[in-house]
Amino acid sequence: MPNSNGHGMIEPGSTIGILGGGQLGRMIALAAAPMGYRCHIFCPEQDSPASEVAALTTVAAYDDQAALEAFAKAVDVVTFEFENIPAATVEFLERHVKVRPGSRALRVSQNRLEEKNFLNDVGVPTTAYAGAASAASLEAAVRHIGMPCLVKTVTEGYDGKGQVRVDATTNLAAAWEQLKAREAIVERMIDFDMECSVIVARGMDGTCVAFAPGENYHLNGILDTTLVPARLPEARQQQAEAIGRHVAEKLELVGLLCVELFVTKDGRFLANEIAPRPHNSGHWTIDACTTSQFEQLVRAICGLPLGAVDRMANAEMKNLIGEDVAQWRKAVADPNAKLHLYGKREVRPGRKMGHVTRLLPLNNGRSS
Ligand code: AMP
C-alpha cells in the first residue's frame, strides 16, 4: 500500500479522470489545477460545467466500453462527482485504472435500502424503514412503519425527486404509480429539530479528518442554505464529526464522504444518507477553510497528505437555484461574499446555477 513516504503517490503533472460533468466536477478541476494536476472529464453531455474548466473531455455514454477503455489509458486515477454513475461503469474502470473512492462506497450510496442497512450494521442509527416492491407490499410496509411516512425510490432519487409523503388521506395505489419505481423504501417521518451534515476526507494511509458540521435548510427538497458551524454545542459537533469518520472508516473509503444527519427533538442523531463525493453542503469550505473539500479529494485520491480543515471564518452558503441566479449582482456588491457560478447557460426551475458564500466572523455568537 502506498504510504506517507510517497510510495504510490500520484504526483502533480498527472491526470485525474472525473466521471460526471456537473458543478462538482468543475470545482474538483478548479481545485486540482493550482496543484499542477490536469483533469479529464468523462460525461455524456456536450459543454458541461466541468469540461469548461478541464484540460480534456470525453463526451460518451457511461456504457461505452471503448470510450471508457481509452479514458482509463489517458488518466492516472479516476473519481466520480455524483452517485448516479452506473456502478457497472466504475467496476469496468476498476479493472483498468485506480478508482477512488471505489465501487463499494458507490453501490452502498446508490441504493437507499442497502445504505440504511449498512448504516445500522455499523452502529449508526437511521429512521425506521421497510422495503416495498409492489403496491401490495407498499401497503404492508406503510402499516408496519406507521403514518405519516415518506416513500422514496430505492435508486436514482436526489434533491427530493422520487419521493411521496404518505398520510391517512393518501391513495397508496396512486402513490406507487406516481413513483414509477421497481422498488421503494418507506421511511418513518422524523419530526426533527435540525438537519446537518458532516464531510470527512480519508487519505490512503487511513488518516481521516472532518470539516465542521453544517446546518442545512432545504426548499422544495433542494438544499437552499448551509450555516457553519451548525448551531449545536461543541460536544455535539464533535459527535457528528465522529459519526462521519466512523462511516468513512467502515467503508474503507479513500476520498470524501458526506453524512447527512437529522437531529431529533430528543437530541439524537439519525443518519439520512451518505454521499461518497464532494457535497453541496461543503461548498463553504472553498472560501472559509485552509483546505477545501475539493482540494482534500484531490489530495486523498492522489495519495498526498490531507490538508488542515481549520476554519478561517464562519460561513453562510446560499444556493442560487433557477432564477435566483439574478442575485449575482447583489452577491458581488457584498465585500464579504464570494460568488460561484457554474457556467450553465440555460436557467431552469430547480437547477443549481451557482452559490454564494458569505464569510462571517468566527465568534459571531455561535458556538465555534
Ligand atoms: P433525501 O432525498 O433523502 O435527502 O431527502 C430530501 C429531504 O427530505 C431531506 O433533506 C429532508 O428535509 C426530507 N426528508 C427525507 N427523509 C425524511 C424523513 N425520514 N423524515 C423527515 N424528513 C425527511
Coordinates of C-alpha atoms and ligand atoms in Angstrom, one line a residue:
M1 CA 0.0 0.0 0.0
P2 CA 1.2 3.5 -0.8
N3 CA 2.1 5.4 2.4
S4 CA 3.2 8.8 3.7
N5 CA 6.7 8.3 2.4
G6 CA 5.4 9.0 -1.1
H7 CA 5.3 5.4 -2.4
G8 CA 2.4 5.1 -4.8
M9 CA 1.8 8.8 -4.9
I10 CA 0.1 10.2 -8.0
E11 CA 2.3 13.3 -8.5
P12 CA 1.5 16.8 -9.8
G13 CA 1.5 16.7 -13.6
S14 CA -0.6 13.6 -13.6
T15 CA -4.2 13.5 -14.9
I16 CA -7.2 13.0 -12.8
G17 CA -10.2 11.4 -14.5
I18 CA -13.6 12.6 -13.3
L19 CA -16.9 10.8 -14.1
G20 CA -19.6 13.4 -14.4
G21 CA -19.6 16.9 -15.9
G22 CA -21.6 18.9 -13.3
Q23 CA -20.6 21.7 -10.9
L24 CA -18.9 19.3 -8.5
G25 CA -16.6 18.1 -11.3
R26 CA -16.0 21.7 -12.2
M27 CA -15.0 22.6 -8.6
I28 CA -12.7 19.4 -8.4
A29 CA -11.0 20.5 -11.6
L30 CA -10.6 24.1 -10.2
A31 CA -9.0 22.8 -7.0
A32 CA -6.7 20.4 -8.9
A33 CA -5.2 23.0 -11.2
P34 CA -3.3 25.0 -8.6
M35 CA -1.5 21.8 -7.5
G36 CA -0.5 21.1 -11.1
Y37 CA -2.9 18.3 -11.9
R38 CA -4.8 18.1 -15.1
C39 CA -8.4 16.9 -15.2
H40 CA -10.1 14.8 -17.9
I41 CA -13.9 14.8 -17.7
F42 CA -16.0 11.8 -18.9
C43 CA -19.7 12.6 -19.3
P44 CA -22.5 12.2 -21.8
E45 CA -23.2 15.9 -22.2
Q46 CA -21.6 18.4 -24.5
D47 CA -20.5 21.7 -23.0
S48 CA -20.8 20.6 -19.4
P49 CA -19.9 22.9 -16.4
A50 CA -16.8 20.7 -15.7
S51 CA -15.5 20.5 -19.2
E52 CA -15.4 24.2 -19.4
V53 CA -12.6 24.4 -16.9
A54 CA -10.9 21.0 -17.5
A55 CA -7.9 20.2 -19.8
L56 CA -9.7 17.3 -21.6
T57 CA -13.2 15.9 -22.0
T58 CA -14.6 12.7 -23.4
V59 CA -18.2 13.0 -24.4
A60 CA -19.6 9.5 -24.4
A61 CA -22.3 7.3 -22.8
Y62 CA -21.4 5.7 -19.4
D63 CA -21.7 2.3 -21.0
D64 CA -19.5 3.0 -24.0
Q65 CA -16.7 0.5 -23.2
A66 CA -14.3 1.6 -26.0
A67 CA -14.5 5.2 -24.7
L68 CA -14.1 4.1 -21.1
E69 CA -11.0 2.0 -22.0
A70 CA -9.4 4.9 -23.8
F71 CA -10.3 7.2 -20.9
A72 CA -8.7 4.7 -18.4
K73 CA -5.5 4.8 -20.5
A74 CA -5.4 8.5 -20.6
V75 CA -5.7 9.2 -16.8
D76 CA -3.7 8.2 -13.7
V77 CA -6.7 7.9 -11.3
V78 CA -10.4 8.2 -11.6
T79 CA -13.0 9.7 -9.2
F80 CA -16.7 10.5 -9.7
E81 CA -18.7 13.6 -8.9
F82 CA -22.2 12.2 -8.5
E83 CA -23.5 8.9 -7.3
N84 CA -25.9 8.0 -10.2
I85 CA -23.0 7.0 -12.3
P86 CA -23.8 3.3 -13.1
A87 CA -21.8 1.1 -10.7
A88 CA -21.0 -1.2 -13.7
T89 CA -19.1 1.8 -15.3
V90 CA -17.0 2.1 -12.2
E91 CA -16.5 -1.6 -11.9
F92 CA -15.3 -1.7 -15.6
L93 CA -12.9 1.1 -15.0
E94 CA -11.6 -0.5 -11.8
R95 CA -10.2 -3.3 -14.0
H96 CA -8.1 -0.8 -15.9
V97 CA -7.2 2.1 -13.5
K98 CA -7.3 3.1 -9.9
V99 CA -10.8 4.4 -9.0
R100 CA -11.1 6.3 -5.7
P101 CA -13.5 6.0 -3.9
G102 CA -14.2 2.6 -5.4
S103 CA -17.4 0.8 -6.4
R104 CA -18.2 -0.4 -2.9
A105 CA -19.0 3.1 -1.5
L106 CA -20.8 4.0 -4.7
R107 CA -23.0 0.9 -4.6
V108 CA -24.0 1.5 -0.9
S109 CA -24.9 5.1 -1.6
Q110 CA -26.9 4.3 -4.7
N111 CA -29.4 2.1 -3.0
R112 CA -31.4 3.6 -0.1
L113 CA -32.1 0.2 1.3
E114 CA -28.5 -1.0 1.2
E115 CA -27.4 2.4 2.6
K116 CA -29.7 2.2 5.6
N117 CA -28.9 -1.5 6.2
F118 CA -25.2 -0.6 6.1
L119 CA -25.5 2.4 8.5
N120 CA -27.4 0.4 11.1
D121 CA -25.0 -2.5 10.7
V122 CA -22.1 -0.2 11.6
G123 CA -24.0 1.2 14.6
V124 CA -25.2 4.5 13.0
P125 CA -29.0 4.6 13.6
T126 CA -31.5 5.8 11.0
T127 CA -35.2 6.3 11.0
A128 CA -37.4 3.1 10.9
Y129 CA -37.7 1.9 7.3
A130 CA -39.0 -1.0 5.2
G131 CA -38.7 -2.0 1.6
A132 CA -41.6 -2.4 -0.9
A133 CA -41.6 -3.9 -4.4
S134 CA -45.3 -3.7 -5.3
A135 CA -48.4 -1.7 -4.5
A136 CA -49.5 -4.5 -2.1
S137 CA -46.1 -4.7 -0.3
L138 CA -46.2 -0.9 -0.1
E139 CA -49.4 -1.1 1.9
A140 CA -47.9 -3.6 4.3
A141 CA -44.7 -1.5 4.7
V142 CA -46.7 1.6 5.4
R143 CA -48.8 -0.3 8.0
H144 CA -45.5 -1.5 9.6
I145 CA -43.8 1.9 9.7
G146 CA -46.8 4.0 10.5
M147 CA -48.0 7.3 9.2
P148 CA -47.0 9.9 8.3
C149 CA -44.2 8.4 6.3
L150 CA -42.1 9.1 3.2
V151 CA -42.0 6.7 0.3
K152 CA -38.8 7.1 -1.8
T153 CA -37.5 5.3 -4.8
V154 CA -34.7 3.0 -3.7
T155 CA -32.4 4.1 -6.6
E156 CA -31.9 7.3 -8.5
G157 CA -33.7 9.8 -6.3
Y158 CA -32.0 13.1 -5.4
D159 CA -32.9 16.7 -4.5
G160 CA -36.2 15.5 -3.2
K161 CA -37.1 13.8 -6.5
G162 CA -38.7 10.4 -6.4
Q163 CA -40.4 10.9 -3.0
V164 CA -44.1 10.9 -1.9
R165 CA -45.3 11.8 1.6
V166 CA -48.0 9.4 2.8
D167 CA -50.7 10.1 5.4
A168 CA -54.1 8.7 6.0
T169 CA -55.6 10.6 3.0
T170 CA -53.1 9.1 0.5
N171 CA -54.2 6.6 -2.1
L172 CA -51.3 4.1 -2.0
A173 CA -52.0 2.6 -5.4
A174 CA -51.8 6.0 -6.9
A175 CA -48.6 6.8 -4.9
W176 CA -47.0 3.6 -6.2
E177 CA -47.9 4.6 -9.8
Q178 CA -46.5 8.1 -9.3
L179 CA -43.1 6.8 -8.1
K180 CA -42.6 4.7 -11.2
A181 CA -40.1 2.6 -9.3
R182 CA -39.4 -1.2 -9.2
E183 CA -38.5 -0.9 -5.5
A184 CA -39.3 1.7 -2.9
I185 CA -38.3 2.4 0.7
V186 CA -40.9 3.5 3.3
E187 CA -39.3 5.8 6.0
R188 CA -40.9 6.9 9.2
M189 CA -41.2 10.7 9.1
I190 CA -38.9 12.4 11.5
D191 CA -40.0 15.5 13.3
F192 CA -36.5 16.9 13.5
D193 CA -35.0 19.9 15.2
M194 CA -32.3 20.4 12.7
E195 CA -30.7 18.8 9.6
C196 CA -27.0 18.9 9.5
S197 CA -24.2 17.2 7.5
V198 CA -20.6 16.4 8.1
I199 CA -18.0 16.0 5.4
V200 CA -14.9 13.9 6.0
A201 CA -11.8 13.2 3.9
R202 CA -10.0 9.9 4.3
G203 CA -6.5 9.5 2.9
M204 CA -4.7 6.4 1.5
D205 CA -2.9 6.0 4.8
G206 CA -6.2 5.9 6.7
T207 CA -5.9 9.4 8.1
C208 CA -9.4 10.8 8.4
V209 CA -10.4 14.4 9.0
A210 CA -13.8 16.1 9.4
F211 CA -14.9 19.6 8.5
A212 CA -17.2 21.4 11.0
P213 CA -20.7 20.2 10.6
G214 CA -23.1 22.5 8.6
E215 CA -26.7 23.2 9.4
N216 CA -28.8 22.7 6.3
Y217 CA -32.1 24.2 5.2
H218 CA -34.0 22.8 2.2
L219 CA -36.6 24.4 -0.1
N220 CA -38.7 22.1 -2.2
G221 CA -36.4 19.2 -1.4
I222 CA -33.3 21.0 -2.6
L223 CA -30.6 22.3 -0.4
D224 CA -31.0 26.1 0.0
T225 CA -28.7 27.3 2.8
T226 CA -25.9 25.9 4.9
L227 CA -24.8 27.6 8.1
V228 CA -21.4 26.8 9.5
P229 CA -20.9 25.8 12.2
A230 CA -24.2 24.1 12.9
R231 CA -25.8 25.6 16.0
L232 CA -25.0 22.6 18.2
P233 CA -23.0 22.5 21.4
E234 CA -19.3 21.8 20.7
A235 CA -19.5 18.3 22.1
R236 CA -22.4 17.5 19.7
Q237 CA -20.5 18.9 16.8
Q238 CA -17.6 16.6 17.7
Q239 CA -20.1 13.7 17.9
A240 CA -21.3 14.4 14.4
E241 CA -17.7 14.5 13.1
A242 CA -17.0 11.2 14.8
I243 CA -20.0 9.6 13.1
G244 CA -18.6 10.8 9.7
R245 CA -15.2 9.4 10.4
H246 CA -16.6 6.2 11.6
V247 CA -18.7 5.6 8.4
A248 CA -15.7 6.5 6.2
E249 CA -13.5 4.0 8.1
K250 CA -16.1 1.3 7.8
L251 CA -16.4 1.9 4.1
E252 CA -12.5 1.9 3.9
L253 CA -13.1 4.9 1.6
V254 CA -10.4 6.9 0.0
G255 CA -11.7 10.3 -0.9
L256 CA -14.6 12.3 0.5
L257 CA -17.8 11.3 2.3
C258 CA -20.7 13.4 3.4
V259 CA -23.1 12.0 6.0
E260 CA -26.5 13.8 6.2
L261 CA -27.9 13.7 9.7
F262 CA -31.2 14.6 11.4
V263 CA -31.1 16.0 14.9
T264 CA -34.2 14.7 16.6
K265 CA -36.3 16.6 19.1
D266 CA -34.9 14.3 21.8
G267 CA -31.3 15.1 20.8
R268 CA -30.3 12.0 18.8
F269 CA -28.5 11.9 15.5
L270 CA -30.2 9.8 12.9
A271 CA -28.4 9.4 9.5
N272 CA -30.4 10.2 6.4
E273 CA -28.0 9.4 3.6
I274 CA -24.4 9.3 2.6
A275 CA -22.6 10.6 -0.5
P276 CA -19.0 9.4 -1.3
R277 CA -18.2 12.6 -3.2
P278 CA -18.0 16.4 -2.6
H279 CA -21.3 17.7 -1.3
N280 CA -23.3 20.8 -1.8
S281 CA -23.3 21.4 2.0
G282 CA -19.5 21.6 1.8
H283 CA -19.1 24.4 -0.7
W284 CA -18.4 26.9 2.1
T285 CA -15.0 25.2 2.6
I286 CA -13.7 26.7 -0.7
D287 CA -13.7 30.2 0.9
A288 CA -13.6 29.6 4.6
C289 CA -11.1 26.7 5.1
T290 CA -7.4 26.2 4.8
T291 CA -8.2 23.3 2.5
S292 CA -11.4 23.0 0.7
Q293 CA -13.4 19.7 0.3
F294 CA -12.4 19.7 -3.3
E295 CA -8.7 20.0 -2.6
Q296 CA -9.0 17.3 0.1
L297 CA -10.5 15.0 -2.5
V298 CA -7.6 15.6 -4.9
R299 CA -5.1 15.1 -2.1
A300 CA -6.8 11.9 -0.9
I301 CA -7.1 10.2 -4.3
C302 CA -3.6 11.1 -5.3
G303 CA -2.1 9.8 -2.1
L304 CA -0.9 13.1 -0.8
P305 CA -1.2 14.1 2.9
L306 CA -4.5 15.7 3.7
G307 CA -4.6 19.4 4.4
A308 CA -5.8 21.2 7.5
V309 CA -9.6 21.6 7.9
D310 CA -9.3 24.7 10.1
R311 CA -12.0 27.3 9.5
M312 CA -10.8 30.8 9.0
A313 CA -14.3 32.2 9.2
N314 CA -17.8 31.1 9.9
A315 CA -19.9 30.9 6.8
E316 CA -23.4 31.0 5.3
M317 CA -23.7 29.3 1.9
K318 CA -26.7 30.1 -0.2
N319 CA -27.5 28.2 -3.4
L320 CA -28.6 30.1 -6.4
I321 CA -31.4 27.9 -7.8
G322 CA -33.1 28.7 -11.1
E323 CA -33.9 32.4 -11.4
D324 CA -32.1 33.1 -8.1
V325 CA -29.0 33.4 -10.4
A326 CA -30.0 37.0 -11.0
Q327 CA -28.9 37.6 -7.4
W328 CA -25.2 37.6 -8.6
R329 CA -25.3 41.3 -8.7
K330 CA -26.2 41.6 -5.0
A331 CA -23.5 39.0 -4.2
V332 CA -20.7 40.8 -5.9
A333 CA -21.7 44.0 -4.2
D334 CA -21.2 42.4 -0.8
P335 CA -17.4 42.6 0.1
N336 CA -17.7 39.6 2.4
A337 CA -19.5 37.4 -0.1
K338 CA -17.9 35.0 -2.7
L339 CA -19.8 34.3 -5.8
H340 CA -19.5 31.0 -7.6
L341 CA -21.4 30.5 -10.9
Y342 CA -21.3 27.2 -12.7
G343 CA -21.4 28.4 -16.3
K344 CA -24.8 26.9 -17.1
R345 CA -26.4 28.8 -19.9
E346 CA -30.0 27.6 -19.6
V347 CA -31.9 28.7 -16.4
R348 CA -34.4 26.0 -15.4
P349 CA -36.6 25.8 -12.2
G350 CA -34.8 23.8 -9.6
R351 CA -31.4 23.9 -11.5
K352 CA -28.4 24.7 -9.4
M353 CA -26.9 27.7 -11.2
G354 CA -24.3 28.7 -8.6
H355 CA -23.8 29.6 -4.9
V356 CA -22.8 32.4 -2.7
T357 CA -20.7 32.0 0.5
R358 CA -20.9 34.9 3.0
L359 CA -17.9 34.9 5.4
L360 CA -18.8 35.7 9.0
P361 CA -16.6 36.4 12.0
L362 CA -15.5 33.3 13.8
N363 CA -17.0 34.4 17.1
N364 CA -20.3 35.7 15.7
G365 CA -22.4 34.5 18.7
R366 CA -22.5 30.9 17.6
S367 CA -20.6 28.1 19.3
S368 CA -17.5 27.6 17.2
Ligands
AMP1 P1 -33.3 12.9 0.7 O1 -33.6 12.8 -0.8 O2 -33.5 11.6 1.3 O3 -32.1 13.6 1.1 O4 -34.5 13.8 1.3 C1 -34.6 15.2 1.0 C2 -35.1 15.9 2.2 O5 -36.4 15.4 2.6 C3 -34.3 15.8 3.4 O6 -33.2 16.7 3.4 C4 -35.3 16.1 4.5 O7 -35.5 17.5 4.5 C5 -36.5 15.5 4.0 N1 -36.6 14.1 4.5 C6 -36.1 13.0 3.9 N2 -36.3 11.9 4.7 C7 -37.0 12.3 5.8 C8 -37.6 11.6 6.9 N3 -37.5 10.3 7.1 N4 -38.3 12.3 7.8 C9 -38.4 13.7 7.6 N5 -37.9 14.4 6.6 C10 -37.2 13.7 5.6

